[in-house]
Short mmCIF file of C-alpha atoms in Angstrom, two decimals:
data_model
loop_
_atom_site.label_atom_id
_atom_site.label_comp_id
_atom_site.label_asym_id
_atom_site.label_seq_id
_atom_site.Cartn_x
_atom_site.Cartn_y
_atom_site.Cartn_z
CA MET A 1 0.00 0.00 0.00
CA SER A 2 1.51 3.32 -1.06
CA THR A 3 1.82 6.05 1.56
CA HIS A 4 2.53 8.87 -0.88
CA PRO A 5 -0.66 10.74 -1.94
CA THR A 6 -0.90 12.12 -5.44
CA PRO A 7 0.14 15.81 -5.56
CA PRO A 8 -2.19 18.42 -7.10
CA ARG A 9 -1.74 19.21 -10.76
CA GLY A 10 0.79 21.70 -12.08
CA GLY A 11 2.42 22.58 -8.76
CA GLU A 12 -0.78 24.19 -7.45
CA PRO A 13 -1.48 24.53 -3.73
CA ALA A 14 -3.25 21.51 -2.30
CA ILE A 15 -5.93 23.92 -1.04
CA ARG A 16 -6.70 27.38 -2.43
CA VAL A 17 -9.43 29.60 -0.98
CA ARG A 18 -10.38 32.99 -2.39
CA GLY A 19 -13.02 35.36 -1.04
CA VAL A 20 -15.13 32.69 0.65
CA GLU A 21 -18.19 34.01 2.44
CA LYS A 22 -20.90 32.22 4.40
CA SER A 23 -23.85 33.65 6.27
CA TYR A 24 -26.84 32.23 8.07
CA GLN A 25 -29.59 34.80 7.56
CA ASP A 26 -28.11 37.97 9.13
CA LEU A 27 -25.23 36.19 10.86
CA HIS A 28 -22.00 36.55 8.83
CA VAL A 29 -19.78 33.58 9.75
CA LEU A 30 -17.14 33.92 7.01
CA ARG A 31 -16.45 37.35 5.52
CA GLY A 32 -14.06 36.81 2.61
CA VAL A 33 -11.48 34.18 3.55
CA ASP A 34 -8.30 33.75 1.48
CA LEU A 35 -5.69 31.07 2.12
CA ASP A 36 -3.31 28.65 0.38
CA VAL A 37 -2.08 25.32 1.77
CA ALA A 38 1.05 23.77 0.26
CA PRO A 39 1.06 20.04 -0.54
CA GLY A 40 2.44 17.85 2.24
CA SER A 41 2.32 20.63 4.83
CA ILE A 42 0.50 21.09 8.13
CA PHE A 43 -1.65 24.21 8.10
CA ALA A 44 -3.32 25.36 11.32
CA LEU A 45 -6.48 27.45 11.29
CA LEU A 46 -6.40 29.07 14.70
CA GLY A 47 -9.30 30.86 16.29
CA SER A 48 -11.62 31.17 19.25
CA ASN A 49 -14.87 29.24 19.51
CA GLY A 50 -17.31 30.66 16.96
CA ALA A 51 -14.62 32.20 14.75
CA GLY A 52 -15.81 30.18 11.73
CA LYS A 53 -13.22 27.38 11.70
CA THR A 54 -15.66 24.48 11.44
CA THR A 55 -17.72 26.28 8.80
CA MET A 56 -14.56 26.68 6.70
CA VAL A 57 -13.75 22.97 7.01
CA ARG A 58 -17.32 22.00 6.12
CA ILE A 59 -17.08 24.10 2.95
CA LEU A 60 -13.72 22.59 1.98
CA SER A 61 -15.08 19.07 2.53
CA THR A 62 -18.21 19.82 0.38
CA LEU A 63 -20.63 19.57 3.33
CA LEU A 64 -21.61 23.23 2.89
CA LYS A 65 -21.72 25.52 -0.13
CA PRO A 66 -20.19 28.99 0.17
CA ASP A 67 -22.35 32.02 -0.51
CA ALA A 68 -19.50 33.65 -2.45
CA GLY A 69 -15.90 33.02 -3.40
CA THR A 70 -14.11 29.87 -4.54
CA ALA A 71 -12.42 26.93 -2.84
CA VAL A 72 -10.28 24.42 -4.71
CA VAL A 73 -8.91 21.17 -3.23
CA GLN A 74 -6.37 19.08 -5.18
CA GLY A 75 -7.25 21.07 -8.29
CA HIS A 76 -11.02 20.50 -7.97
CA ASP A 77 -13.62 23.15 -7.17
CA VAL A 78 -15.67 22.21 -4.11
CA VAL A 79 -18.91 23.46 -5.72
CA THR A 80 -18.59 22.33 -9.34
CA SER A 81 -16.60 19.11 -8.74
CA PRO A 82 -17.65 17.84 -5.31
CA VAL A 83 -17.28 14.15 -6.19
CA GLU A 84 -13.65 14.61 -7.23
CA VAL A 85 -12.96 16.59 -4.05
CA ARG A 86 -14.47 13.87 -1.86
CA GLU A 87 -12.33 11.25 -3.58
CA SER A 88 -9.17 13.08 -2.56
CA ILE A 89 -9.99 14.09 1.03
CA SER A 90 -10.96 12.72 4.39
CA LEU A 91 -12.46 14.50 7.40
CA THR A 92 -12.04 13.74 11.08
CA GLY A 93 -14.50 15.69 13.21
CA GLN A 94 -14.30 16.88 16.78
CA PHE A 95 -15.55 13.58 18.19
CA ALA A 96 -14.14 10.15 17.34
CA ALA A 97 -16.45 8.37 14.86
CA VAL A 98 -15.59 4.82 15.92
CA ASP A 99 -17.87 1.87 16.71
CA GLU A 100 -17.17 0.88 20.32
CA ILE A 101 -18.76 -2.56 19.93
CA LEU A 102 -16.34 -3.56 17.17
CA SER A 103 -12.63 -4.13 17.59
CA GLY A 104 -10.13 -1.68 16.18
CA ARG A 105 -9.39 -4.00 13.28
CA GLU A 106 -13.07 -4.55 12.55
CA ASN A 107 -13.62 -0.77 12.38
CA LEU A 108 -10.89 -0.45 9.76
CA VAL A 109 -12.09 -3.47 7.77
CA LEU A 110 -15.62 -2.04 7.75
CA VAL A 111 -14.46 1.29 6.30
CA ALA A 112 -12.35 -0.46 3.65
CA ARG A 113 -15.33 -2.59 2.62
CA LEU A 114 -17.59 0.46 2.45
CA ARG A 115 -15.04 2.02 0.11
CA HIS A 116 -15.06 -1.19 -1.98
CA LEU A 117 -11.30 -1.60 -1.62
CA PRO A 118 -9.56 -4.90 -2.32
CA ASP A 119 -8.06 -6.88 0.58
CA PRO A 120 -9.57 -4.90 3.47
CA GLY A 121 -7.86 -7.14 6.02
CA ARG A 122 -4.40 -6.20 4.77
CA ILE A 123 -5.35 -2.51 4.72
CA ALA A 124 -6.54 -2.78 8.33
CA ASP A 125 -3.38 -4.57 9.47
CA ASP A 126 -1.14 -2.02 7.72
CA LEU A 127 -2.92 0.91 9.39
CA LEU A 128 -2.90 -0.77 12.82
CA ALA A 129 0.86 -1.15 12.51
CA ARG A 130 1.31 2.39 11.23
CA PHE A 131 -0.56 3.83 14.23
CA SER A 132 0.97 1.50 16.85
CA LEU A 133 -2.36 -0.26 17.46
CA THR A 134 -1.48 -3.80 16.38
CA ASP A 135 -1.50 -5.22 19.92
CA ALA A 136 -4.90 -3.61 20.59
CA GLY A 137 -6.37 -4.43 17.16
CA SER A 138 -8.44 -7.38 18.36
CA ARG A 139 -9.81 -5.57 21.42
CA ARG A 140 -13.18 -3.82 21.48
CA VAL A 141 -12.81 -0.08 21.03
CA ALA A 142 -14.79 0.43 24.25
CA THR A 143 -11.62 -0.60 26.10
CA TYR A 144 -9.41 1.96 24.32
CA SER A 145 -8.04 5.11 25.92
CA GLY A 146 -8.93 8.50 24.50
CA GLY A 147 -5.65 8.76 22.64
CA MET A 148 -6.03 5.28 21.16
CA ARG A 149 -9.55 6.07 19.95
CA ARG A 150 -8.36 9.25 18.30
CA ARG A 151 -5.48 7.44 16.60
CA LEU A 152 -7.91 4.80 15.35
CA ASP A 153 -10.27 7.54 14.14
CA ILE A 154 -7.46 9.15 12.13
CA ALA A 155 -6.40 5.73 10.83
CA MET A 156 -9.97 5.16 9.60
CA SER A 157 -9.78 8.51 7.81
CA LEU A 158 -6.72 7.30 5.90
CA VAL A 159 -8.38 4.22 4.42
CA GLY A 160 -8.15 4.81 0.68
CA GLN A 161 -5.08 7.05 1.01
CA PRO A 162 -6.63 10.54 0.81
CA ALA A 163 -4.24 13.26 -0.30
CA VAL A 164 -5.77 15.87 2.04
CA LEU A 165 -6.88 15.32 5.62
CA PHE A 166 -9.05 17.80 7.52
CA LEU A 167 -8.78 17.54 11.30
CA ASP A 168 -11.38 19.61 13.14
CA GLU A 169 -10.21 20.19 16.74
CA PRO A 170 -8.30 16.86 16.76
CA THR A 171 -7.27 16.90 20.44
CA THR A 172 -10.37 18.35 22.11
CA GLY A 173 -11.00 16.58 25.40
CA LEU A 174 -7.75 14.58 25.40
CA ASP A 175 -5.32 14.47 28.30
CA PRO A 176 -1.76 15.77 27.77
CA GLU A 177 -0.28 12.35 27.04
CA ALA A 178 -2.98 11.54 24.49
CA ARG A 179 -2.51 14.94 22.86
CA LEU A 180 1.18 14.19 22.35
CA GLU A 181 0.29 10.84 20.77
CA VAL A 182 -2.01 12.55 18.27
CA TRP A 183 0.58 15.25 17.57
CA GLN A 184 3.11 12.56 16.65
CA VAL A 185 0.59 10.94 14.30
CA ILE A 186 -0.11 14.25 12.56
CA GLN A 187 3.59 15.01 12.13
CA GLY A 188 4.12 11.52 10.69
CA LEU A 189 1.33 12.02 8.14
CA ALA A 190 2.93 15.21 6.82
CA ARG A 191 6.32 13.50 6.55
CA GLN A 192 4.69 10.85 4.36
CA GLY A 193 3.18 13.45 2.01
CA THR A 194 -0.34 13.96 3.34
CA THR A 195 -1.58 17.56 3.39
CA VAL A 196 -3.11 18.32 6.79
CA LEU A 197 -5.40 21.23 7.58
CA LEU A 198 -6.30 21.30 11.26
CA THR A 199 -8.48 23.66 13.20
CA THR A 200 -7.62 24.36 16.79
CA GLN A 201 -8.13 26.82 19.60
CA TYR A 202 -5.03 25.53 21.38
CA LEU A 203 -2.17 27.93 20.75
CA ASP A 204 0.55 25.46 21.75
CA GLU A 205 -0.88 22.91 19.30
CA ALA A 206 -0.55 25.31 16.38
CA GLU A 207 2.90 26.35 17.57
CA GLN A 208 4.15 22.76 17.79
CA LEU A 209 2.62 21.31 14.63
CA ALA A 210 2.02 23.85 11.92
CA ASP A 211 4.24 24.88 9.04
CA ARG A 212 1.94 27.86 8.58
CA ILE A 213 -0.69 29.38 10.87
CA ALA A 214 -3.70 31.49 9.92
CA ILE A 215 -5.62 33.33 12.62
CA LEU A 216 -9.35 33.47 11.90
CA HIS A 217 -11.25 36.13 13.81
CA GLN A 218 -14.86 37.19 13.27
CA GLY A 219 -14.94 35.46 9.90
CA ARG A 220 -11.74 36.96 8.49
CA ILE A 221 -8.10 35.86 8.29
CA ILE A 222 -6.29 38.60 10.20
CA ALA A 223 -2.82 37.02 10.06
CA ASN A 224 -1.24 34.24 8.01
CA GLY A 225 2.35 33.05 8.04
CA THR A 226 5.01 30.90 9.64
CA LEU A 227 5.52 31.13 13.37
CA ALA A 228 8.62 33.28 12.76
CA GLU A 229 6.65 35.61 10.48
CA LEU A 230 3.89 35.97 13.06
CA LYS A 231 6.40 36.71 15.79
CA ALA A 232 7.84 39.47 13.61
CA LEU A 233 4.44 41.24 13.69
CA LEU A 234 5.08 42.32 17.27
CA PRO A 235 8.16 44.24 18.41
CA PRO A 236 10.27 42.19 20.83
CA ALA A 237 10.19 43.29 24.43
CA THR A 238 13.46 43.77 26.27
CA VAL A 239 14.21 42.95 29.87
CA GLU A 240 17.68 43.99 31.05
CA TYR A 241 18.83 44.12 27.43
CA VAL A 242 17.79 40.48 26.79
CA GLU A 243 15.55 40.19 23.72
CA LYS A 244 12.25 38.50 24.44
CA GLN A 245 10.42 36.91 21.48
CA PRO A 246 6.61 37.11 21.71
CA THR A 247 4.77 33.82 22.17
CA LEU A 248 2.02 32.75 19.80
CA GLU A 249 -0.46 33.44 22.61
CA GLU A 250 0.71 37.06 22.85
CA ILE A 251 0.50 37.45 19.06
CA PHE A 252 -3.03 35.98 19.01
CA LEU A 253 -4.33 38.17 21.82
CA ALA A 254 -2.71 41.29 20.40
CA LEU A 255 -4.28 40.71 16.98
CA VAL A 256 -7.69 39.55 18.18
CA GLY A 257 -8.04 41.53 21.39
CA THR A 258 -9.17 39.97 24.64
CA THR A 259 -12.65 41.49 24.66
CA ALA A 260 -13.39 42.73 21.13
CA GLY A 261 -16.13 40.88 19.40
CA THR A 262 -16.90 38.57 22.33
CA ALA A 263 -20.64 38.82 21.83
CA THR A 264 -20.34 38.26 18.08
CA ALA A 265 -18.07 35.26 18.55
CA SER A 266 -20.38 33.78 21.17
CA THR A 267 -23.39 34.15 18.92
CA SER A 268 -21.49 32.72 15.95
CA GLU A 269 -20.31 29.78 18.03
CA HIS A 270 -23.84 28.95 19.12
CA HIS A 271 -25.20 29.17 15.57
CA GLU A 272 -22.27 27.31 14.02
CA SER A 273 -22.55 24.53 16.62
CA GLY A 274 -26.25 24.18 15.87
CA LYS A 275 -25.53 23.90 12.15
CA ASP A 276 -22.89 21.23 12.71
CA GLN A 277 -25.34 19.12 14.70
CA SER A 278 -28.10 19.40 12.12
#
């Protein structure tokens, strides 16, 4: 089984978004989002609850249509070529979509059969080994730890070798040890050529994982760059002539503001959460 996804055509970005807007009646969730994601990179979409992160992922994965703008994944437009987009992506949501009654191996075999892939048993065994779950493969998922369930969930997303993986809040609710396990999995995927777009509200997660970070605030990208480029946005503080580099948390709070737009973000979060559950 190959672990090297097919790159997009003609050296294009794996993901290109231009002017994407999305509203629910009078609530403007996305207000003209632009971003590019390079093939084989980890791109973090960072923002508070209600900033529009999940809405952006749902548009990119063809679950929602934008009101305006364009979004292209692996060279395919999400509106005009949704089938081709779905064939090249996988989505892991905020909660692990695993069957607790089945074993880990049975979950993987089931997904491979649903995708009509040949030799689902071999595919399952390969992924169990890749995610260090071989010893637990025959156990019911109900006995798994949170980190093991999340690793299995991501493994299930990789059945069929998608070129692009969307991870929506991949470590929400996990303990520190489990978070580190998932971080290692994500870093390994990028090394093997998978393009990863993850949404997170954890600043240290974006700082540790991402090649590039975009800060989404009130439906707009207000900063986009490498960690070094984002640090350069703020002048370094000095203490006794020792240069102090700003942390990502300081950059985020300086750009977003600690109180600005709280009511708007809260309302957006409530509405966006309701949409995701519908």
